[in-house]
């Protein structure tokens, strides 16, 4: 069993979207994955979205990530990488994990137009045709 | 490309998918029945099948979106369906209570909903909606219905015969970009709401708006009143460009926020904002307004199950007054009836509700409700600069009756040693032709007049503001008639030395604002988004140039 104490950094707490991402990563592994909210001692099963949400983990709150099983090392590494990439936790040197930013060539072009246009389906189709 | 034409009821430009399904299927229809012990495995299997279909459904939805953010929402939905706690709960209800799968799913949904609703974080509380969403989806698959589930998170242009205000307040949180309707009018309350929310709306499109267009992409041009269904490239490009220009114009207007509202010939006009919902309070305090000229207190009464108590109201009024500081806040007492009602009020059905028991007529008939609001208002009066006004006044007799109620409320508060401001300013809405014509008799009774131009127009030309006929009949000459009435009101007010305010859509009409200012109107109250636009008109005008217009009105 390995444990890591971390601080939730993600904007507005552990919400549905990040929870979904954590579950989708957790179920790739056999190990038992547990999140523990240090402020209220509630535990959340990394493979169950409702139990993660009901932990009520707020921004800037400490939590413990506990992984237990034969693939615990890979699982821990993989989850930490995911959380750093999406800025759920801060990228600190002692973690030994570098943030990998997804390459997005469109971002630059889109900054010129408001998001409600660039995010719309019609605009995207128009860009594709172009 | 098809171009639909209607009347623009709220400006703006929106890209989205046309959607005709506006029904909120909160409680799905299904049979509840008990099953035999031997049927339990079969029922569990049915549930598992439906779960698989539901997951597949959300996966397909997710594929329709390219943005990662949308994908993650549907991914979260998929995991909620597959969640072990959720599944265990359904299976255990089936085997323990021996009920059919639909019932077990709905019971589980209710259990989880309760769990979320107890949370302190408002975001997490609203996740209960997601639980209901996925449960409805599973139940639909159990019944082999595949389409009824509503699409969330998508950019939608809602289409309907007509919209009612409560529909709009419910729909606000969903991904709706614009509203278009077959009927309806510029003057309906839903249009007013959308104008304050800056969401485009086009009404009165007629039968061209046909349900076969459901699911097609469209651009809604709320400036011109046009809907482009399946637009071509050049149209998209042209409209995006135009939208940018409008936005630039708005940015220029925002620079006027801290400029005082004075005409070229140095007449000071008070420019206030209207408040329709509590959420607007923040935008009003930033809009550069001189106060709140019309707080429609109905929002406290709508969207709930019972009348709000005195303390509940006091809390709301207190917060508004404290936010606005020493700026004046004018609260209009409950104007219920006509198209604004809530089911708990049990209003009697009338043939013509707009001409029936609404506004002050309702309050005087139900003195307990009226006095509860008056008590809350008087108790709130010590927290800021509060004035109150009364809707739908037709005679001096009504004003005297109101004052009798106020006298009783004040007496009671004084007896109980509760602080209140006994010199609070009392005004009336001038929104019936009789009040406008007889304003010289009403003026001595009150501290100010506030002209509600929307209702005054509808009652002057005898057309229901909800009716599509309004669009045909309302023109320059009907406006002229209303302007004559307003001129009459300003003259009576001037003789009696009381101020006149104007609220309603005429108050930000480019052509009419200079005439109002020249007539001697002291205050205009407009939606928060229109404050700067109206200020620009006033700053650029000189009453000298409009004297003749007003004289020969």
XYZ file of C-alpha atoms in Angstrom:
683
model
C 0.000 0.000 0.000
C 1.305 3.473 -0.865
C -0.057 6.844 0.228
C 0.521 10.416 -0.822
C -0.708 13.555 0.917
C -1.750 16.207 -1.607
C -3.653 19.486 -1.826
C -6.600 19.899 -4.216
C -5.737 22.851 -6.384
C -8.420 22.595 -9.090
C -10.804 25.508 -9.448
C -14.024 25.056 -7.388
C -13.296 21.675 -5.796
C -13.669 18.037 -6.860
C -16.639 18.295 -9.197
C -18.345 16.034 -11.703
C -15.945 16.596 -14.565
C -12.683 15.953 -12.676
C -14.356 13.081 -10.821
C -15.260 11.491 -14.156
C -11.666 11.822 -15.310
C -10.318 10.283 -12.095
C -12.729 7.341 -12.313
C -11.880 6.689 -15.946
C -8.203 6.485 -15.016
C -8.729 4.480 -11.800
C -10.679 1.679 -13.467
C -7.685 0.938 -15.676
C -5.973 -0.559 -12.624
C -6.633 -3.561 -10.410
C -5.498 -1.812 -7.200
C -7.957 -0.431 -4.700
C -7.841 3.371 -4.978
C -9.091 5.563 -2.142
C -9.286 9.339 -1.724
C -9.548 10.715 1.815
C -10.657 14.285 2.485
C -8.489 15.462 5.438
C -10.923 18.203 6.437
C -13.882 15.892 7.138
C -12.281 12.392 7.032
C -14.716 11.225 4.362
C -13.439 8.524 2.051
C -14.102 8.262 -1.645
C -13.699 5.211 -3.855
C -11.617 6.187 -6.876
C -13.727 3.911 -9.053
C -17.110 5.323 -7.958
C -18.085 8.783 -9.125
C -20.828 9.323 -6.538
C -18.597 8.425 -3.643
C -15.933 10.870 -4.948
C -18.503 13.659 -5.257
C -19.971 13.072 -1.799
C -16.520 13.588 -0.243
C -17.129 17.321 -0.792
C -13.460 18.040 -1.434
C -13.051 21.812 -1.676
C -10.340 23.877 -3.355
C -7.143 24.217 -1.282
C -8.062 21.271 0.950
C -5.601 18.501 1.825
C -6.431 14.968 0.797
C -4.724 11.594 0.875
C -4.470 9.353 -2.175
C -4.125 5.702 -1.100
C -3.419 2.941 -3.632
C -3.322 -0.714 -2.619
C -2.665 -3.662 -4.944
C -0.112 -5.365 -7.155
C -0.077 -2.511 -9.750
C -0.082 0.235 -7.094
C 3.098 1.927 -8.320
C 1.851 2.362 -11.908
C -1.570 3.442 -10.694
C -0.145 6.111 -8.366
C 2.159 7.423 -11.082
C -0.629 7.510 -13.644
C -3.106 9.302 -11.353
C -0.548 11.888 -10.283
C 0.297 12.585 -13.913
C -3.390 13.022 -14.735
C -3.961 15.391 -11.829
C -0.900 17.491 -12.665
C -1.834 17.675 -16.350
C -5.319 18.961 -15.557
C -4.053 21.207 -12.737
C -6.067 19.360 -10.074
C -2.874 19.457 -7.983
C 0.045 21.860 -8.217
C 3.188 20.870 -10.077
C 5.729 20.758 -7.231
C 9.370 19.623 -7.623
C 9.182 16.907 -4.883
C 6.400 15.174 -6.813
C 8.840 14.520 -9.647
C 6.148 14.925 -12.288
C 6.203 17.470 -15.116
C 3.017 18.856 -16.597
C 2.400 17.736 -20.163
C 0.337 20.331 -21.934
C -1.706 19.012 -24.821
C -0.624 20.634 -28.068
C -3.437 22.732 -29.459
C -2.704 24.563 -32.716
C -6.213 26.023 -32.827
C -5.943 27.926 -29.559
C -3.945 30.770 -31.052
C -6.324 31.286 -33.926
C -9.379 31.086 -31.678
C -8.219 33.798 -29.308
C -9.277 36.328 -31.937
C -12.958 35.341 -31.823
C -15.263 35.105 -28.785
C -15.638 31.599 -27.398
C -19.385 31.279 -27.999
C -18.661 31.514 -31.716
C -15.502 29.413 -31.852
C -17.080 26.735 -29.637
C -20.180 26.471 -31.803
C -20.712 23.513 -34.064
C -21.403 25.615 -37.125
C -18.183 27.553 -36.806
C -16.180 24.376 -36.359
C -17.678 22.806 -39.432
C -16.953 25.974 -41.333
C -13.321 25.892 -40.186
C -13.020 22.244 -41.217
C -14.316 22.973 -44.688
C -11.828 25.786 -44.974
C -30.401 27.880 -46.485
C -33.855 28.958 -45.326
C -34.442 32.433 -43.899
C -37.293 32.872 -41.414
C -38.519 36.346 -40.607
C -40.187 37.518 -37.432
C -40.195 40.437 -35.029
C -37.085 41.000 -32.954
C -38.023 40.984 -29.264
C -34.503 40.953 -27.832
C -31.287 41.893 -29.593
C -28.200 39.746 -30.008
C -26.712 37.107 -32.217
C -26.593 33.400 -31.469
C -25.387 30.204 -33.131
C -27.168 26.997 -32.195
C -29.268 23.956 -32.974
C -33.032 24.333 -33.306
C -34.861 22.394 -30.618
C -38.616 21.987 -30.407
C -38.792 19.891 -27.270
C -39.278 22.263 -24.366
C -41.090 19.917 -22.041
C -39.361 19.270 -18.743
C -39.857 15.561 -18.125
C -39.142 15.701 -14.408
C -41.201 12.663 -13.420
C -41.210 9.897 -15.998
C -44.320 7.792 -16.546
C -44.000 4.124 -15.660
C -45.993 1.321 -14.040
C -45.243 0.273 -10.480
C -45.783 -3.421 -9.764
C -44.523 -6.245 -7.563
C -42.654 -9.232 -8.972
C -42.306 -12.847 -7.887
C -39.143 -14.234 -6.278
C -38.440 -16.207 -9.446
C -38.579 -13.065 -11.579
C -35.847 -11.227 -9.661
C -32.941 -12.389 -11.897
C -34.955 -11.490 -14.991
C -35.666 -8.007 -13.641
C -32.001 -7.451 -12.726
C -31.037 -8.521 -16.216
C -33.503 -6.036 -17.721
C -31.900 -3.310 -15.639
C -28.403 -4.302 -16.764
C -29.473 -4.261 -20.416
C -30.969 -0.788 -20.030
C -27.793 0.401 -18.304
C -25.713 -0.736 -21.235
C -27.969 1.060 -23.698
C -27.881 4.231 -21.586
C -24.072 4.191 -21.456
C -23.992 3.726 -25.218
C -26.401 6.623 -25.605
C -24.187 8.997 -23.619
C -21.110 7.768 -25.451
C -22.776 8.657 -28.739
C -23.719 12.082 -27.394
C -20.131 12.665 -26.345
C -18.899 11.806 -29.833
C -21.016 14.608 -31.249
C -18.913 17.134 -29.397
C -15.374 17.907 -30.290
C -14.576 20.055 -27.271
C -12.908 18.201 -24.428
C -14.994 20.044 -21.857
C -18.283 18.711 -23.256
C -16.875 15.230 -23.608
C -15.943 15.195 -19.949
C -19.525 16.068 -18.946
C -20.931 13.059 -20.772
C -18.095 10.912 -19.526
C -19.138 11.862 -15.990
C -22.717 10.843 -16.868
C -21.476 7.457 -18.079
C -19.608 6.839 -14.845
C -22.655 7.820 -12.823
C -24.669 5.117 -14.596
C -21.905 2.569 -14.068
C -21.285 3.674 -10.463
C -21.160 0.675 -8.139
C -23.094 2.342 -5.308
C -25.834 3.338 -7.711
C -26.098 -0.093 -9.342
C -25.972 -1.918 -6.000
C -28.776 0.235 -4.683
C -31.026 -0.545 -7.667
C -30.328 -4.286 -7.544
C -30.890 -4.462 -3.793
C -34.207 -2.598 -4.078
C -35.345 -5.012 -6.794
C -34.515 -8.080 -4.718
C -35.486 -6.726 -1.311
C -38.737 -4.964 -2.123
C -39.566 -7.227 -5.101
C -40.531 -4.344 -7.372
C -40.000 -3.824 -11.088
C -36.760 -2.256 -12.337
C -38.334 1.107 -13.245
C -39.558 1.617 -9.677
C -36.186 0.599 -8.231
C -34.319 3.038 -10.492
C -36.608 5.905 -9.562
C -36.381 5.100 -5.822
C -32.596 5.059 -6.093
C -32.647 8.370 -7.957
C -34.622 9.882 -5.088
C -32.184 8.493 -2.477
C -29.182 9.946 -4.317
C -30.985 13.195 -4.964
C -31.526 13.606 -1.245
C -27.870 12.866 -0.541
C -26.759 15.635 -2.885
C -29.324 18.113 -1.712
C -27.967 17.942 1.826
C -24.554 19.180 0.694
C -23.351 22.672 1.515
C -21.692 23.368 -1.838
C -24.332 24.779 -4.241
C -22.578 23.225 -7.244
C -22.715 19.751 -5.727
C -26.320 20.303 -4.683
C -27.264 20.869 -8.300
C -25.652 17.522 -9.268
C -28.884 15.967 -8.027
C -30.219 17.031 -11.427
C -27.635 14.780 -13.112
C -28.776 11.804 -11.050
C -32.354 12.420 -12.136
C -31.201 12.833 -15.747
C -29.413 9.495 -15.930
C -32.232 7.755 -14.074
C -34.825 9.101 -16.493
C -32.614 7.930 -19.336
C -32.391 4.396 -17.892
C -36.138 4.270 -17.281
C -36.749 5.325 -20.874
C -34.546 2.499 -22.098
C -36.364 0.054 -19.797
C -39.531 1.087 -21.589
C -37.833 0.953 -25.001
C -38.243 4.681 -25.452
C -34.995 6.048 -26.779
C -35.549 9.651 -27.730
C -37.336 11.354 -24.855
C -34.228 12.177 -22.891
C -33.325 15.824 -23.149
C -29.967 16.868 -24.512
C -27.848 18.746 -22.002
C -24.919 21.034 -22.477
C -25.614 21.632 -26.136
C -26.077 25.044 -27.749
C -29.779 25.224 -28.359
C -32.175 27.607 -29.989
C -35.485 26.838 -28.310
C -38.548 26.938 -30.525
C -42.161 27.031 -29.314
C -45.560 28.481 -30.021
C -44.971 30.970 -27.219
C -42.921 31.222 -24.014
C -44.078 31.959 -20.480
C -41.796 33.731 -17.978
C -41.385 30.733 -15.638
C -40.181 28.639 -18.577
C -37.437 31.145 -19.197
C -36.256 31.344 -15.611
C -36.051 27.531 -15.474
C -34.261 27.233 -18.774
C -31.657 29.860 -18.039
C -29.089 27.426 -16.663
C -29.253 25.086 -19.630
C -27.268 25.676 -22.793
C -29.921 27.818 -24.473
C -28.564 30.567 -26.713
C -31.742 32.042 -28.158
C -35.546 31.780 -28.116
C -37.747 31.893 -31.191
C -41.515 31.517 -31.250
C -44.388 31.154 -33.695
C -46.530 33.717 -31.906
C -45.816 36.060 -29.012
C -44.977 39.746 -29.022
C -42.257 42.237 -28.197
C -44.225 43.358 -25.149
C -44.680 39.991 -23.428
C -43.040 39.478 -20.043
C -40.817 36.727 -21.399
C -39.437 39.203 -23.938
C -38.809 41.758 -21.187
C -36.959 39.126 -19.148
C -34.792 38.110 -22.091
C -33.961 41.716 -22.924
C -32.617 42.195 -19.425
C -30.673 38.948 -19.728
C -29.262 39.951 -23.126
C -30.470 36.729 -24.750
C -31.769 37.112 -28.314
C -35.437 36.385 -28.994
C -37.489 36.489 -32.171
C -41.279 36.286 -32.018
C -44.200 36.121 -34.415
C -42.448 33.994 -37.048
C -45.688 32.248 -37.978
C -46.220 28.844 -39.515
C -42.871 28.930 -41.349
C -41.357 27.748 -38.084
C -42.097 24.082 -38.561
C -41.089 21.136 -36.316
C -39.372 19.395 -39.246
C -36.524 21.861 -38.653
C -35.804 20.196 -35.283
C -32.096 19.463 -34.971
C -30.964 21.732 -37.773
C -28.263 24.344 -37.218
C -29.257 27.967 -37.299
C -28.091 31.494 -36.677
C -30.489 33.792 -34.852
C -30.039 37.453 -35.707
C -31.898 39.313 -32.994
C -30.943 42.678 -34.443
C -32.795 42.150 -37.715
C -35.393 39.619 -36.543
C -34.158 36.875 -38.863
C -33.333 33.200 -38.408
C -30.973 31.565 -40.898
C -31.590 27.812 -40.939
C -28.599 25.813 -42.238
C -26.693 28.988 -43.110
C -24.057 29.073 -45.844
C -20.463 30.165 -45.358
C -20.787 33.764 -46.474
C -23.728 34.317 -44.103
C -21.762 32.929 -41.166
C -18.820 35.148 -41.969
C -20.932 38.248 -42.445
C -22.856 37.758 -39.217
C -19.786 37.019 -37.081
C -18.271 40.249 -38.396
C -21.413 42.224 -37.584
C -21.539 40.773 -34.090
C -17.966 41.932 -33.498
C -18.933 45.457 -34.520
C -21.845 45.493 -32.089
C -19.582 44.287 -29.320
C -17.098 47.069 -30.005
C -19.934 49.580 -29.832
C -20.968 48.174 -26.449
C -17.417 48.443 -25.143
C -17.432 52.139 -26.052
C -20.705 52.614 -24.200
C -19.267 51.050 -21.040
C -16.894 53.989 -20.756
C -19.940 56.093 -19.821
C -20.546 54.231 -16.542
C -19.044 56.924 -14.328
C -20.145 59.931 -16.390
C -22.991 61.947 -14.801
C -26.235 62.026 -16.775
C -26.606 65.689 -17.809
C -27.883 67.143 -21.099
C -25.977 69.725 -23.155
C -28.061 72.489 -21.608
C -27.249 71.135 -18.149
C -30.492 69.447 -17.165
C -29.788 66.670 -14.670
C -31.786 63.498 -15.321
C -31.811 60.644 -12.845
C -31.136 57.401 -14.691
C -32.082 54.272 -12.764
C -32.187 50.559 -13.453
C -35.096 48.092 -13.323
C -34.712 44.955 -11.253
C -36.663 41.808 -12.161
C -34.763 39.078 -10.341
C -32.441 38.957 -7.390
C -29.521 37.890 -9.596
C -29.523 41.275 -11.305
C -28.493 43.105 -8.154
C -24.794 42.747 -8.917
C -25.035 44.014 -12.486
C -27.167 46.963 -11.355
C -24.631 48.098 -8.795
C -22.010 48.162 -11.566
C -24.182 49.627 -14.343
C -23.660 53.277 -13.405
C -27.291 53.795 -12.439
C -28.484 56.403 -9.922
C -30.557 53.800 -8.105
C -33.253 51.204 -8.708
C -36.246 52.880 -10.322
C -38.494 49.840 -10.353
C -38.017 46.690 -8.327
C -40.701 44.256 -9.485
C -41.337 42.455 -6.186
C -43.181 39.599 -7.983
C -39.941 37.612 -8.248
C -40.140 36.965 -4.507
C -43.591 35.399 -4.968
C -43.117 33.367 -8.167
C -41.370 29.978 -8.505
C -42.344 28.732 -5.047
C -45.091 26.837 -3.214
C -46.446 29.344 -0.705
C -46.543 33.031 0.074
C -43.178 34.370 1.340
C -43.181 35.290 5.013
C -42.522 38.770 6.366
C -39.011 37.823 7.521
C -38.110 36.208 4.201
C -39.118 39.375 2.376
C -37.317 41.583 4.880
C -34.061 39.689 4.250
C -34.296 40.286 0.497
C -35.237 43.971 0.770
C -32.511 44.521 3.339
C -29.844 43.025 1.109
C -30.952 45.133 -1.879
C -30.982 48.325 0.215
C -27.616 47.662 1.802
C -26.021 46.898 -1.574
C -27.356 50.118 -3.081
C -26.172 52.254 -0.115
C -27.701 55.739 -0.097
C -29.009 55.432 -3.679
C -32.798 55.416 -3.946
C -34.561 52.062 -4.346
C -38.199 52.107 -5.470
C -39.993 48.847 -4.714
C -43.304 48.185 -6.396
C -45.703 46.141 -4.307
C -46.952 42.820 -5.614
C -48.386 43.107 -9.142
C -49.855 39.662 -9.543
C -52.537 38.523 -11.984
C -52.748 38.554 -15.760
C -49.882 36.386 -17.035
C -47.903 36.503 -13.779
C -49.264 33.939 -11.331
C -48.123 30.992 -9.256
C -50.222 27.888 -8.721
C -50.365 28.230 -4.913
C -52.185 31.547 -5.212
C -55.356 29.867 -6.515
C -56.463 32.921 -8.449
C -59.966 32.635 -9.795
C -60.193 32.061 -13.539
C -61.233 35.149 -15.419
C -62.233 35.679 -19.031
C -59.832 38.630 -19.356
C -57.189 38.453 -16.630
C -55.326 41.528 -17.931
C -58.523 43.499 -17.344
C -59.449 41.733 -14.136
C -58.263 41.439 -10.563
C -54.581 42.255 -10.877
C -52.110 44.629 -9.230
C -53.477 46.694 -6.374
C -56.969 45.244 -6.918
C -55.674 41.839 -5.832
C -53.809 43.305 -2.844
C -56.780 45.292 -1.550
C -58.971 42.196 -1.852
C -56.385 40.137 0.111
C -55.349 42.535 2.906
C -53.316 39.910 4.897
C -50.977 39.347 1.938
C -50.727 43.083 1.283
C -50.038 43.968 4.908
C -47.339 41.283 5.211
C -45.480 42.957 2.359
C -46.047 46.462 3.773
C -44.731 45.399 7.172
C -41.612 43.887 5.575
C -41.093 47.068 3.533
C -41.490 49.409 6.492
C -39.168 47.287 8.621
C -36.632 47.353 5.761
C -36.945 51.140 5.365
C -34.296 51.806 8.036
C -31.572 50.006 6.042
C -31.331 52.433 3.122
C -33.107 54.924 0.907
C -36.404 53.169 0.209
C -39.566 54.359 -1.547
C -42.578 52.248 -2.421
C -45.113 52.459 -5.191
C -48.377 50.774 -6.055
C -49.388 49.225 -9.376
C -52.602 49.591 -11.413
C -54.045 52.588 -9.568
C -57.281 53.963 -11.018
C -58.650 56.328 -8.387
C -57.867 58.478 -5.366
C -60.141 56.197 -3.360
C -57.710 53.326 -3.824
C -54.837 55.497 -2.615
C -56.753 56.429 0.515
C -57.527 52.763 1.139
C -53.825 51.909 0.787
C -52.955 54.643 3.264
C -55.405 53.162 5.738
C -53.537 49.841 5.564
C -50.212 51.659 5.918
C -51.545 53.515 8.963
C -52.479 50.223 10.629
C -49.103 48.646 9.819
C -47.178 51.662 11.170
C -49.311 51.799 14.309
C -48.624 48.122 14.965
C -44.849 48.498 14.384
C -44.750 51.521 16.709
C -46.661 49.587 19.395
C -44.083 46.800 19.200
C -41.163 49.260 19.299
C -39.828 48.183 15.912
C -37.826 50.822 14.027
C -39.198 52.111 10.730
C -39.105 55.234 8.600
C -42.557 56.782 8.851
C -41.826 59.404 6.194
C -41.145 56.929 3.434
C -42.053 58.304 -0.003
C -45.176 56.733 -1.502
C -45.811 56.809 -5.240
C -48.174 55.309 -7.748
C -47.755 53.702 -11.129
C -49.556 55.529 -13.908
C -50.385 52.613 -16.158
C -54.101 52.945 -16.811
C -55.504 55.637 -19.119
C -57.868 56.773 -16.338
C -54.926 57.491 -14.038
C -53.135 59.392 -16.793
C -56.176 61.506 -17.636
C -57.100 62.178 -13.997
C -53.499 62.625 -12.846
C -54.236 66.172 -11.599
C -56.620 64.651 -9.032
C -54.189 61.933 -7.984
C -51.063 64.113 -7.679
C -51.999 65.780 -4.335
C -52.312 62.325 -2.736
C -48.814 61.006 -3.488
C -45.081 61.842 -3.446
C -44.258 60.802 -7.020
C -45.598 59.340 -10.249
C -44.031 56.487 -12.146
C -45.365 55.921 -15.650
C -45.386 52.272 -16.757
C -45.410 52.653 -20.510
C -45.932 48.987 -21.406
C -49.238 48.632 -19.596
C -50.292 52.185 -20.396
C -49.863 51.361 -24.116
C -51.791 48.107 -23.903
C -54.715 49.686 -22.063
C -54.743 52.765 -24.282
C -55.009 50.836 -27.529
C -57.052 47.999 -25.984
C -54.791 45.156 -27.110
C -53.465 42.433 -24.836
C -49.666 42.774 -24.752
C -49.333 38.994 -25.151
C -51.371 39.031 -28.348
C -49.667 38.902 -31.746
C -52.107 41.638 -32.840
C -49.945 44.012 -30.773
C -47.268 43.898 -33.472
C -49.745 44.987 -36.176
C -51.513 47.712 -34.227
C -48.612 49.264 -32.383
C -47.183 52.013 -34.585
C -46.251 55.680 -34.616
C -49.784 56.957 -34.156
C -50.567 54.754 -31.164
C -47.261 55.860 -29.657
C -48.330 59.444 -30.292
C -51.489 58.878 -28.248
C -49.498 57.469 -25.344
C -47.098 60.427 -25.537
C -50.046 62.812 -25.196
C -51.140 61.009 -22.046
C -47.591 61.174 -20.658
C -47.417 64.893 -21.396
C -50.648 65.355 -19.467
C -49.184 63.460 -16.502
C -45.968 65.525 -16.458
C -48.016 68.746 -16.473
C -50.155 67.672 -13.489
C -47.031 66.575 -11.648
C -45.329 69.893 -12.359
C -48.323 71.838 -11.004
C -48.285 69.781 -7.816
C -44.506 69.857 -7.521
C -43.908 66.113 -7.486
C -41.351 64.214 -9.603
C -42.260 62.000 -12.578
C -40.427 58.816 -13.441
C -40.799 56.646 -16.520
C -40.232 52.924 -16.635
C -41.074 50.477 -19.367
C -39.712 50.045 -22.853
C -40.351 53.608 -24.010
C -37.826 54.819 -21.422
C -34.920 53.692 -23.600
C -36.440 54.413 -27.003
C -33.942 56.574 -28.906
C -36.574 58.850 -30.440
C -38.668 59.307 -27.315
C -36.036 59.861 -24.608
C -35.254 63.456 -25.764
C -38.985 64.248 -25.729
C -39.370 62.906 -22.173
C -36.433 64.974 -20.978
C -37.824 68.087 -22.639
C -41.264 67.494 -21.106
C -39.665 67.646 -17.693
C -39.535 63.977 -16.714
C -37.133 63.698 -13.755
C -36.141 60.093 -13.892
C -35.917 57.267 -16.417
C -35.681 53.647 -15.304
C -34.320 51.153 -17.844
C -32.948 47.579 -17.863
C -29.374 47.468 -16.470
C -27.971 46.634 -19.911
C -29.524 49.787 -21.402
C -28.284 52.303 -18.822
C -25.225 53.399 -20.767
C -27.068 53.457 -24.095
C -29.734 55.740 -22.652
C -27.106 57.884 -20.964
C -25.435 58.418 -24.328
C -28.697 59.744 -25.810
C -29.227 62.146 -22.900
C -25.663 63.449 -22.828
C -25.811 64.212 -26.547
C -29.117 66.129 -26.547
C -30.225 69.695 -25.975
C -33.806 70.360 -24.843
C -33.853 73.535 -26.979
C -34.088 71.391 -30.113
C -37.148 69.494 -28.927
C -39.276 72.271 -27.397
C -41.450 72.561 -30.529
C -41.909 68.798 -30.800
C -43.301 68.703 -27.294
C -45.452 71.825 -27.669
C -47.264 70.455 -30.746
C -47.490 66.872 -29.565
